Backbone as ProteinMPNN parsed JSONL, in Angstrom:
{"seq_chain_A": "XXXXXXXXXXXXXXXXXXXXXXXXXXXXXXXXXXXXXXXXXXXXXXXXXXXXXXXXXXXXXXXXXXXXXXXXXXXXXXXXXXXXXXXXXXXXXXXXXXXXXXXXXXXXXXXXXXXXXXXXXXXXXXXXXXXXXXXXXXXXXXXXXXXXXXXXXXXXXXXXXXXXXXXXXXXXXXXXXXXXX", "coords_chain_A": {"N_chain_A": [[138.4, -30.627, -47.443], [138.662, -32.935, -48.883], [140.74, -34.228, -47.425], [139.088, -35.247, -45.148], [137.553, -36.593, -46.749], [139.339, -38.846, -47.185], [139.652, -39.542, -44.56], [137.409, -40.586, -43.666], [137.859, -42.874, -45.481], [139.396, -44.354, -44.365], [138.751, -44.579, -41.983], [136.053, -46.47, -42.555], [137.381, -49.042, -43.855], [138.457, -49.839, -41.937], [140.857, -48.722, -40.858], [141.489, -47.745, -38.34], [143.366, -46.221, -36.536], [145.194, -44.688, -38.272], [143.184, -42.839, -39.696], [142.319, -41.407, -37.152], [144.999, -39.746, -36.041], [145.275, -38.807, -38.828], [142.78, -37.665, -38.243], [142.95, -36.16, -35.784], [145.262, -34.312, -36.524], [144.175, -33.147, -38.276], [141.808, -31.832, -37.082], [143.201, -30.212, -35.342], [144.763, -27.793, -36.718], [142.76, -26.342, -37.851], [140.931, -25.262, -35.68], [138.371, -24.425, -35.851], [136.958, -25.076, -37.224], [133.905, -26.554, -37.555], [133.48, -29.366, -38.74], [135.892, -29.966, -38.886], [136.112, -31.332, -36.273], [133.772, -32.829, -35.953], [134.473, -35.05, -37.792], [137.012, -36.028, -36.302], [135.436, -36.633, -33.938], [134.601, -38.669, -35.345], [136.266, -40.248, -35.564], [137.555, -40.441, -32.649], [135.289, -42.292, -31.727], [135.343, -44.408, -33.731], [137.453, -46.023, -32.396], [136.664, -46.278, -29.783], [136.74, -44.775, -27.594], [134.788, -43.637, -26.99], [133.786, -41.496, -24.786], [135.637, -39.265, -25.299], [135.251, -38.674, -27.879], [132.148, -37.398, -27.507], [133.296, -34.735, -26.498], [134.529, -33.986, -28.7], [132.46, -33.73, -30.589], [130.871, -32.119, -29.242], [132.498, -29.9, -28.957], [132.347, -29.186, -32.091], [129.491, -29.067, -31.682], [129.463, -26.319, -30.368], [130.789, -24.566, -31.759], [129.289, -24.82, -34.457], [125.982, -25.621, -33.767], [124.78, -28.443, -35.428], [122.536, -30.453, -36.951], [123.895, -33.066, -37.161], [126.395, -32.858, -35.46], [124.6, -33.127, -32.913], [123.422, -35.242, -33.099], [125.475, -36.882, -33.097], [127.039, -36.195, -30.988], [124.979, -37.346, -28.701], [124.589, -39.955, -29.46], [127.45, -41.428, -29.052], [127.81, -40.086, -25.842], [125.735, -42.162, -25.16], [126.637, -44.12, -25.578], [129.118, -43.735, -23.897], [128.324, -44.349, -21.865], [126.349, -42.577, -20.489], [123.517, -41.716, -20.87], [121.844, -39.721, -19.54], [122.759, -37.392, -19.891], [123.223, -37.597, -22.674], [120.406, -37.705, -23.373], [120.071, -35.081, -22.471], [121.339, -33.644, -24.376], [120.447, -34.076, -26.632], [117.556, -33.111, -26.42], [118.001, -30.559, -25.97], [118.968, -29.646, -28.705], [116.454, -30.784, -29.922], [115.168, -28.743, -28.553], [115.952, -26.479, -29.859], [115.583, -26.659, -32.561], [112.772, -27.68, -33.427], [111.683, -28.764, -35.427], [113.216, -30.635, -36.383], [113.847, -33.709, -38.353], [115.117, -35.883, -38.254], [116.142, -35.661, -35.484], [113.733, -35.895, -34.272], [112.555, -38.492, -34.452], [114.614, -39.579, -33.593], [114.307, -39.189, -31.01], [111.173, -39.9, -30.989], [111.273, -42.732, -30.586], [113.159, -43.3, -28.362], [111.005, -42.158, -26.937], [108.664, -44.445, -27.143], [110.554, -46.697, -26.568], [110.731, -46.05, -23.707], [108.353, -46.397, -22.883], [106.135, -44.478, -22.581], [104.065, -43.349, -24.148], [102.301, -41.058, -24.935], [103.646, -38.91, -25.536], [105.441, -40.203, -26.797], [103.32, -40.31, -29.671], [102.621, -37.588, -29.718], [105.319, -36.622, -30.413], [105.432, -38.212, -33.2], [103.254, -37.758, -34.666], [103.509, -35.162, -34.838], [105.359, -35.658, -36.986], [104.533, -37.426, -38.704], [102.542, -35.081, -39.982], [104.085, -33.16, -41.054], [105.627, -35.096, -43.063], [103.474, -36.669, -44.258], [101.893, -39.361, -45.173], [103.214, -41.511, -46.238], [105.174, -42.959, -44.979], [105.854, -45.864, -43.855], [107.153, -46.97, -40.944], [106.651, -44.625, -39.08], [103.916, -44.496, -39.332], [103.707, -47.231, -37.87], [104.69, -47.048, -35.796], [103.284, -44.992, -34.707], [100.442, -46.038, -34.413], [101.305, -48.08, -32.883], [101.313, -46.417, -30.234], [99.043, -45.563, -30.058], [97.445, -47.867, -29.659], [98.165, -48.669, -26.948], [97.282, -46.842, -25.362], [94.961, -47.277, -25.578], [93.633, -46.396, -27.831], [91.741, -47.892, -29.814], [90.533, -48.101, -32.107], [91.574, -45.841, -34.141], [94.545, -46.862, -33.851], [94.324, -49.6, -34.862], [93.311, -48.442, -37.894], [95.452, -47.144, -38.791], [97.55, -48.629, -38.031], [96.801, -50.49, -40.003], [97.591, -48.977, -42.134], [100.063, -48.306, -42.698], [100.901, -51.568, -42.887], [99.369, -51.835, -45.199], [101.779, -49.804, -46.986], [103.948, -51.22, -46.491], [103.728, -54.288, -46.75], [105.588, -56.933, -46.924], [107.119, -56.09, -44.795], [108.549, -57.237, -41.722], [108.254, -55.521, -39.121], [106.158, -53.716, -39.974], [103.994, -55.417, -40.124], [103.945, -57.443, -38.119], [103.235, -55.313, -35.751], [100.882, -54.606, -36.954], [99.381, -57.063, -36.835], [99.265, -57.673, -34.31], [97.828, -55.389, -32.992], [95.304, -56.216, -34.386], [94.424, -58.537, -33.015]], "CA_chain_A": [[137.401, -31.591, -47.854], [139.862, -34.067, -49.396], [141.071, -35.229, -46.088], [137.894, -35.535, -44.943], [136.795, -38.07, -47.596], [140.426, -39.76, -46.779], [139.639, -40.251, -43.129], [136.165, -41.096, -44.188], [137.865, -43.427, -46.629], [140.451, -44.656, -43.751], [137.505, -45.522, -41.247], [135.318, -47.767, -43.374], [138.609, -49.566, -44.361], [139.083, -50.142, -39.874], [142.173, -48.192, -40.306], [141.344, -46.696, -37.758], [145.134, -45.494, -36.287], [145.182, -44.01, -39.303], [141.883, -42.236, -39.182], [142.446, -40.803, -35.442], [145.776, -39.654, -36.373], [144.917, -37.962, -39.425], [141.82, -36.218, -38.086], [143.486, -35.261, -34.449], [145.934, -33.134, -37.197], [142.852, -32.222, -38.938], [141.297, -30.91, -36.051], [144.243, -28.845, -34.589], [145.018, -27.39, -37.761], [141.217, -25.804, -38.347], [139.914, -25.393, -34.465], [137.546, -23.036, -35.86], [135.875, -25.841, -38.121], [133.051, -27.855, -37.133], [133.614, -30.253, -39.364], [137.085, -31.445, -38.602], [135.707, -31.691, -34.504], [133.046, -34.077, -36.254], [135.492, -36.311, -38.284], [138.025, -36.566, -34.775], [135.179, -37.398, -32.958], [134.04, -40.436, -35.411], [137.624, -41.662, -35.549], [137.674, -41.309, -31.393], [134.345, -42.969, -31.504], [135.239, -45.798, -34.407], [138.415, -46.568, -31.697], [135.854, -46.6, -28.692], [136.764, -43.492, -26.713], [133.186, -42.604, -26.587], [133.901, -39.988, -23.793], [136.665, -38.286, -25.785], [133.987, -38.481, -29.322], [131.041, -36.986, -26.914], [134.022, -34.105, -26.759], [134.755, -33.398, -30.278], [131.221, -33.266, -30.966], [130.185, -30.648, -28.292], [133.53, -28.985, -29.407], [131.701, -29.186, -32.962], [128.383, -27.726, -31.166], [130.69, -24.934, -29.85], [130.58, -23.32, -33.116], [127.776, -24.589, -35.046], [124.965, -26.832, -33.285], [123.989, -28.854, -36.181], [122.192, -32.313, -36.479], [124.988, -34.087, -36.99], [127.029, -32.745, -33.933], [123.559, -33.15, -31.843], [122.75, -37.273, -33.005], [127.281, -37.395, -33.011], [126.979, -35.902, -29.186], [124.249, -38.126, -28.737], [125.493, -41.638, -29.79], [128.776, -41.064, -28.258], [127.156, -40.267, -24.786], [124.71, -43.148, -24.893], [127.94, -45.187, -25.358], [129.953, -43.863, -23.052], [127.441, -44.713, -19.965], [125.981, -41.255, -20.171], [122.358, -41.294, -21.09], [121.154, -38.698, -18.751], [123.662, -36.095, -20.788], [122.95, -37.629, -24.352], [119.085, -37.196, -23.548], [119.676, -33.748, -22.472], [121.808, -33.044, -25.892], [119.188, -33.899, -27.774], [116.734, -32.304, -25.702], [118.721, -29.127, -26.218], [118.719, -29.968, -29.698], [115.227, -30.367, -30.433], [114.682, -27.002, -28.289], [116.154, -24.888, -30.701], [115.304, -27.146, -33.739], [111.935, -28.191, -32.806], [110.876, -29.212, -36.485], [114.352, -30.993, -37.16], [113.259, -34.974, -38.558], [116.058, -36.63, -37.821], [116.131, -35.686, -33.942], [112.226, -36.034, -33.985], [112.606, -39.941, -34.804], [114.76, -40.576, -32.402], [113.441, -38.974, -29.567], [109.91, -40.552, -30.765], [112.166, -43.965, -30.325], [113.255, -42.834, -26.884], [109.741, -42.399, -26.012], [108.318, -45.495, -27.026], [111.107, -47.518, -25.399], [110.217, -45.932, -22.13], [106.745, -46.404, -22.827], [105.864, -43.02, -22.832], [102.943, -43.341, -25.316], [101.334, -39.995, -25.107], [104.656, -37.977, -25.663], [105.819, -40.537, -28.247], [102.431, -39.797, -30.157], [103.008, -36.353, -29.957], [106.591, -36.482, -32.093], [105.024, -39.02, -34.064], [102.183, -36.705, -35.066], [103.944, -33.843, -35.876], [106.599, -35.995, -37.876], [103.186, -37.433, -40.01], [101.973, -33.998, -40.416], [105.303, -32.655, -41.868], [106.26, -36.252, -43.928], [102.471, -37.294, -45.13], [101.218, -40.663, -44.255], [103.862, -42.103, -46.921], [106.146, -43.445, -43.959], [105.277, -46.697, -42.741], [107.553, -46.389, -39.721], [106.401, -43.521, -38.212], [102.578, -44.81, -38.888], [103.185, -48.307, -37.183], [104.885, -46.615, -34.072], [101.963, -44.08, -34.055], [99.541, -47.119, -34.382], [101.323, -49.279, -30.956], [101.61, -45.579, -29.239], [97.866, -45.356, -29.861], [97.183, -49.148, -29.319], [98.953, -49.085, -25.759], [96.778, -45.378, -25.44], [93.581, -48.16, -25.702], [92.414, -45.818, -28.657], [91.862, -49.27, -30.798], [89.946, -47.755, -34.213], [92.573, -45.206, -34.423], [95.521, -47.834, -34.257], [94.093, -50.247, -36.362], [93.306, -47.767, -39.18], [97.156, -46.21, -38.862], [98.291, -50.376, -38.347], [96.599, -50.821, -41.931], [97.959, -47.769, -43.895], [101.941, -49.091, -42.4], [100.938, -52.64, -43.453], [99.897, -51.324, -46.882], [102.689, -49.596, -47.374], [104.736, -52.159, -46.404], [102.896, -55.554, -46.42], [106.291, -57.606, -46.235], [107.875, -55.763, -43.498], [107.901, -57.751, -40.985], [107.826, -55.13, -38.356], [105.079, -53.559, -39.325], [102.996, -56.724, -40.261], [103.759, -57.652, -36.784], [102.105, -54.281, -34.708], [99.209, -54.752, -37.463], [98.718, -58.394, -36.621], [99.074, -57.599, -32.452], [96.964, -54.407, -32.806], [94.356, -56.829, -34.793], [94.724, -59.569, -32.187]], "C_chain_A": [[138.033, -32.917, -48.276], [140.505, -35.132, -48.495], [140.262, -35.494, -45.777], [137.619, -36.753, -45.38], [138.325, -38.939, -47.389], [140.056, -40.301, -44.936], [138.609, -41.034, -42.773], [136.377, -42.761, -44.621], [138.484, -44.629, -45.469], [139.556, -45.815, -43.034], [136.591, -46.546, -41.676], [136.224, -48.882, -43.992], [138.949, -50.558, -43.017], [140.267, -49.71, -40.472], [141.897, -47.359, -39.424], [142.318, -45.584, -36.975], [145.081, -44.787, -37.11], [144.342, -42.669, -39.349], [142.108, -41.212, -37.846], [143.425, -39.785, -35.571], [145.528, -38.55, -37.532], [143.847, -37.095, -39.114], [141.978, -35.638, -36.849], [144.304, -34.059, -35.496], [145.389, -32.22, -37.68], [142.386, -30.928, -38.143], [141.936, -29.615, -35.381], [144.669, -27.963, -35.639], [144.063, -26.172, -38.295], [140.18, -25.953, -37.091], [138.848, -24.772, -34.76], [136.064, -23.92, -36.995], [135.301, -26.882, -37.433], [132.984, -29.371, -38.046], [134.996, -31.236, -39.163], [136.965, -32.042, -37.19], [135.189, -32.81, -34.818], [134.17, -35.32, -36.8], [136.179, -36.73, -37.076], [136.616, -37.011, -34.305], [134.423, -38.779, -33.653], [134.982, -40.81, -35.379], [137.658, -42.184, -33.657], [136.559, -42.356, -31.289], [134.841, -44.957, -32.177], [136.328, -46.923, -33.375], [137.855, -46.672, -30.173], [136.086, -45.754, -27.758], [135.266, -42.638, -27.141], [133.295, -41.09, -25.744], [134.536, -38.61, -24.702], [135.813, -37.658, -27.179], [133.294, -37.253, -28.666], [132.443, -35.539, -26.994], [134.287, -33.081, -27.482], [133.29, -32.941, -30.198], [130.872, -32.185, -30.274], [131.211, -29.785, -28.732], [132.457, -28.228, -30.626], [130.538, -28.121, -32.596], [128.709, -26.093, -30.707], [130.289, -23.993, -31.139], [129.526, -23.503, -33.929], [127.09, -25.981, -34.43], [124.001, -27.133, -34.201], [123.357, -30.217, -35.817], [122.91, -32.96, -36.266], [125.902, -34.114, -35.978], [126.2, -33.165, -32.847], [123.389, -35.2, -31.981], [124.498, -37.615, -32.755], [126.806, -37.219, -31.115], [125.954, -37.108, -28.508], [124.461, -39.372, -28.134], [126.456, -41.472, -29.301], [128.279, -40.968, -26.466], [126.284, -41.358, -24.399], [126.084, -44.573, -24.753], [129.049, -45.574, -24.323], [129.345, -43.921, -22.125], [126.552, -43.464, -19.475], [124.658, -41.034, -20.689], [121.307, -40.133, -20.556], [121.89, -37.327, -20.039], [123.523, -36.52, -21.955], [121.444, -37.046, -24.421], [119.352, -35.418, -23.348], [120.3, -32.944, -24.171], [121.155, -32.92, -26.55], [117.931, -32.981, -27.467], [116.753, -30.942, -26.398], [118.075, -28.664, -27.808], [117.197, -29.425, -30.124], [114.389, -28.651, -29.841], [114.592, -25.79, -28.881], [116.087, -25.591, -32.427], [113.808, -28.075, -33.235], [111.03, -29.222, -34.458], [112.153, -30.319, -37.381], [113.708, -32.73, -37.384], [113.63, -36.01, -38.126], [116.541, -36.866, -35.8], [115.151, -36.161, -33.638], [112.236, -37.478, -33.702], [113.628, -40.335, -33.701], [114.567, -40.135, -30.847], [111.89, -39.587, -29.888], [110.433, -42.339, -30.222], [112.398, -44.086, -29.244], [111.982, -43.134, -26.082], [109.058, -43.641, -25.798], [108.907, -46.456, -26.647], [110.602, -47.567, -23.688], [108.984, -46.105, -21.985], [105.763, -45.069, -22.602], [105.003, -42.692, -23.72], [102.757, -42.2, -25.624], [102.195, -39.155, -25.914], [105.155, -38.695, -27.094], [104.764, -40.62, -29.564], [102.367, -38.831, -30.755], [103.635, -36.078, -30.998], [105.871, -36.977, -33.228], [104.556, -38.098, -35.168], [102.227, -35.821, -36.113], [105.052, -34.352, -36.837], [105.599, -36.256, -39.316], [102.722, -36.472, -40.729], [103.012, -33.095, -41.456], [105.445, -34.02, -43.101], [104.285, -36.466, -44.394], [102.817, -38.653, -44.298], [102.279, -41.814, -45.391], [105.115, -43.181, -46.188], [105.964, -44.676, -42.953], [106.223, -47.249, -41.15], [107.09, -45.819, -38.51], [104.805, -44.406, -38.047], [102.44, -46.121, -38.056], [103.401, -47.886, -35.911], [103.991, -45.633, -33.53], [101.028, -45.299, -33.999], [99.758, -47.469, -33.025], [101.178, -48.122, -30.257], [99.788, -45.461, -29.338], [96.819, -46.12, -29.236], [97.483, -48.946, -27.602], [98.204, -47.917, -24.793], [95.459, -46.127, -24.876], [92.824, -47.086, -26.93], [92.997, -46.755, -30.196], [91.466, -48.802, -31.85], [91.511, -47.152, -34.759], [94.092, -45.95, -34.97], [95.169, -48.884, -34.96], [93.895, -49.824, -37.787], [95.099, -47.182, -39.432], [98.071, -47.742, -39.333], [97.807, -50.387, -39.918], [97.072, -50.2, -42.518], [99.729, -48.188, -44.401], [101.26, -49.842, -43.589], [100.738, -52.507, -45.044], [100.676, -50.853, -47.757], [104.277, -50.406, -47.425], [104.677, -53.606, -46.494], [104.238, -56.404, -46.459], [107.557, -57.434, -45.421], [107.571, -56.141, -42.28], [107.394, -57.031, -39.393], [106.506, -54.837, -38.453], [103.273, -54.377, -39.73], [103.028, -57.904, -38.342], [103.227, -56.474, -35.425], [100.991, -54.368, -35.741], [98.708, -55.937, -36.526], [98.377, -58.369, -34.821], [98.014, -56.639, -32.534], [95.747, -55.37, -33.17], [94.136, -57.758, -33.83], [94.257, -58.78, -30.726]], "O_chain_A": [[137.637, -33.952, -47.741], [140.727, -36.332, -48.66], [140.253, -36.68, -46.106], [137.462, -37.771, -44.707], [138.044, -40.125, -47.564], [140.303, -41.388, -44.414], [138.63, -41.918, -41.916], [135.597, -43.674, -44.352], [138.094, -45.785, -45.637], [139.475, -47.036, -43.168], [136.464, -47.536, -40.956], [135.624, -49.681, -44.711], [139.504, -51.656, -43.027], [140.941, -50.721, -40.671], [142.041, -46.161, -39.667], [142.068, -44.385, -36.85], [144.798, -43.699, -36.609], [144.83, -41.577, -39.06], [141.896, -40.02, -38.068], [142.964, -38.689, -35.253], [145.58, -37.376, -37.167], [143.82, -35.944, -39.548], [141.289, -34.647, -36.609], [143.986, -32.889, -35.285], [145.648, -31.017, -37.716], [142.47, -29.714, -38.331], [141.478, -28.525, -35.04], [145.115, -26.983, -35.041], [144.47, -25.243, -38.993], [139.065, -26.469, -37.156], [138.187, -24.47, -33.767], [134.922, -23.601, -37.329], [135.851, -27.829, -36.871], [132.285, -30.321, -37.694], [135.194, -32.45, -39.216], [137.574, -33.068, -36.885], [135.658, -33.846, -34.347], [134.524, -36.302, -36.149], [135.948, -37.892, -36.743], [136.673, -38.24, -34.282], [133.861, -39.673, -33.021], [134.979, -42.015, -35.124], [137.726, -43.329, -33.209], [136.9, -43.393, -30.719], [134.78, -46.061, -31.635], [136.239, -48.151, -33.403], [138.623, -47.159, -29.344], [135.434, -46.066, -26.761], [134.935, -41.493, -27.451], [132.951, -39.958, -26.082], [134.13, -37.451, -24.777], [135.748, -36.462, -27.463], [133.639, -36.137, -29.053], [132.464, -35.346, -28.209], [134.326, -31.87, -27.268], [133.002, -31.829, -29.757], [130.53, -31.204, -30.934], [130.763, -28.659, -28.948], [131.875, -27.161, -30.434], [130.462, -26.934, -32.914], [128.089, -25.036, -30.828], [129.618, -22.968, -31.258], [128.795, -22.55, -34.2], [127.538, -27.118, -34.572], [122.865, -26.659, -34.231], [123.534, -30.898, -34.807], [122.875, -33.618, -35.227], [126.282, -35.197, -35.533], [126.764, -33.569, -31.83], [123.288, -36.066, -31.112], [124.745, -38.68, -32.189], [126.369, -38.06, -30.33], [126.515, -37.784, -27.646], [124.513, -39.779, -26.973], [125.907, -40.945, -28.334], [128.486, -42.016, -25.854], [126.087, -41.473, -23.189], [126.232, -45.556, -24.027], [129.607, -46.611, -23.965], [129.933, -43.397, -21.18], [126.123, -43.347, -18.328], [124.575, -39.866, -21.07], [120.246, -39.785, -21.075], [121.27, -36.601, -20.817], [123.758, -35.563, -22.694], [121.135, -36.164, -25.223], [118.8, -34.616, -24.102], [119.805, -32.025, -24.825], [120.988, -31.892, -27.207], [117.442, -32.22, -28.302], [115.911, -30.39, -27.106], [117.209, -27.841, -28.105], [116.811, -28.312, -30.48], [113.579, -27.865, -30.335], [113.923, -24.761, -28.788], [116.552, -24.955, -33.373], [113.968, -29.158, -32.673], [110.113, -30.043, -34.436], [112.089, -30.686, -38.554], [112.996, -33.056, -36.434], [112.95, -36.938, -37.688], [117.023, -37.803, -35.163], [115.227, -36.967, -32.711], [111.878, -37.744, -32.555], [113.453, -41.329, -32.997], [114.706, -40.785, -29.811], [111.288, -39.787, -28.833], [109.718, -42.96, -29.435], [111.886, -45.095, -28.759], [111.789, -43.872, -25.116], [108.802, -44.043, -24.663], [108.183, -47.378, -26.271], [110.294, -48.441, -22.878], [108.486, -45.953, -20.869], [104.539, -45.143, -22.49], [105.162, -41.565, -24.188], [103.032, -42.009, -26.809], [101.715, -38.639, -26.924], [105.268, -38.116, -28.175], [105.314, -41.005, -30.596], [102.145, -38.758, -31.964], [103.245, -35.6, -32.063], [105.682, -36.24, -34.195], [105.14, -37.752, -36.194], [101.729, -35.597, -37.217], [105.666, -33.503, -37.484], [105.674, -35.73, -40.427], [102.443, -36.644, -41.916], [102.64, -32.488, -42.461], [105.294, -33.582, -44.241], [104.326, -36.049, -45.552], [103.545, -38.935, -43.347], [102.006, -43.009, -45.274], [105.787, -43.998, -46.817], [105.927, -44.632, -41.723], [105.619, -47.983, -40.368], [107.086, -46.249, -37.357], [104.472, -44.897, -36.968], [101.353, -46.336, -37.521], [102.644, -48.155, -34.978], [103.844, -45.377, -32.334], [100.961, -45.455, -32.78], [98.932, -47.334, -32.123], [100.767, -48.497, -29.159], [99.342, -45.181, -28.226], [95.826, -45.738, -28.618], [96.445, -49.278, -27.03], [98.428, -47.956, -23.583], [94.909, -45.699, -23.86], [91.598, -46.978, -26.954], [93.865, -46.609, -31.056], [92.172, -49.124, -32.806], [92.328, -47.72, -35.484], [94.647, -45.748, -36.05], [95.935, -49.094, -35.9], [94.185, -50.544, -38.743], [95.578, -46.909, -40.532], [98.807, -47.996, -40.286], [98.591, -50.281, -40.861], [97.205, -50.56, -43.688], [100.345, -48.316, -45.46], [101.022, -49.397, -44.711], [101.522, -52.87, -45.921], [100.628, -51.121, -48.957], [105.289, -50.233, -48.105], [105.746, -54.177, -46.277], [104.008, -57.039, -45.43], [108.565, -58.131, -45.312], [106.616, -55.673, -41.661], [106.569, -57.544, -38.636], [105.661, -55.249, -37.659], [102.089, -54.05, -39.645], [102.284, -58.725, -37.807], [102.904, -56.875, -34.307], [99.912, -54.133, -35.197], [97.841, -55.819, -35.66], [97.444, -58.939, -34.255], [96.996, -57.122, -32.038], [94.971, -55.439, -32.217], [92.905, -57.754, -33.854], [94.359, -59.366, -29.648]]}, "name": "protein", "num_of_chains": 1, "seq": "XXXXXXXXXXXXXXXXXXXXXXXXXXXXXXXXXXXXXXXXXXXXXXXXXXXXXXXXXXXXXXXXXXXXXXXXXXXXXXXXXXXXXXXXXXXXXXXXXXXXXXXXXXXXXXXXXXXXXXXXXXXXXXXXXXXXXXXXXXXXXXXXXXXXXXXXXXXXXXXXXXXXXXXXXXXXXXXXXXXXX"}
């Protein structure tokens, strides 16, 4: 654990030589820990070997497929030119964690990039239904996924609850003001 928070300590510092170095030793030392796979693959990552990160992390998944190996595998793949294989990680991911929050959000993110309304609705939904309506986030991107849907009451009542919860955020004072518009 100690090294850990040193390589931790190393990377936020940009030592990153340092960092790489100490958690390649890490790693070979404790193949059996998912945790030192994760640390090597943010030092390969913080030094831009995306490919070699994407790596560690699935190493990481190897023994335990947690969140943090699944959004590490992830980000690392989306970096290294590999979006077809980061989407399926996560994919995976949410398959066998279907209620996880942190995957949910950014596969609802995913969706609404691609425009994918219906599907990014969906996550949305069930992220509201688990979190309460306390999240103005989730309720402005359910609002435009509902807006873009054409079901206008619906997204203007969801646009207002955001904007109340947030009234000088400018995101979501900007999908209120378009949804209103």
């Amino acid at each position: 654990r100690a090294e850990v928070e040193l390589i931790r300590a190393y990377l936020a510092l940009g030592r990153t030589g340092d960092a790489l170095a100490r958690a390649e030793r890490l790693r070979n030392q404790n193949i059996g820990a998912p945790d030192a796979h994760l640390i090597y693959g943010d030092a390969l990552g913080a030094v831009g070997r995306y490919g070699d990160a994407a790596a560690a992390y699935a190493s990481a998944a190897n023994i335990r497929f947690s969140e943090r190996a699944a959004l590490g595998m992830f980000d690392a793949l989306q970096r290294a030119g590999q979006p077809e294989e980061a989407l399926r990680a996560l994919t995976l991911f949410r398959q066998q964690n279907p209620r996880n929050i942190a995957t949910g959000l950014v596969s609802a993110q995913l969706n609404l990039q691609a425009g994918r309304w219906p599907q990014a609705a969906a996550i949305l939904e069930q992220l509201r239904l688990r979190l309460g309506d306390r999240d103005a986030a989730i309720l402005a991107n359910l609002a435009w996924s509902y807006h873009e849907m054409g079901e206008e009451d619906r997204a203007a009542a969801l646009a207002r609850r955001a904007y109340l919860l947030l009234p000088m955020n400018a995101a979501t004072s900007e999908i209120y003001g378009w949804i209103l518009a």
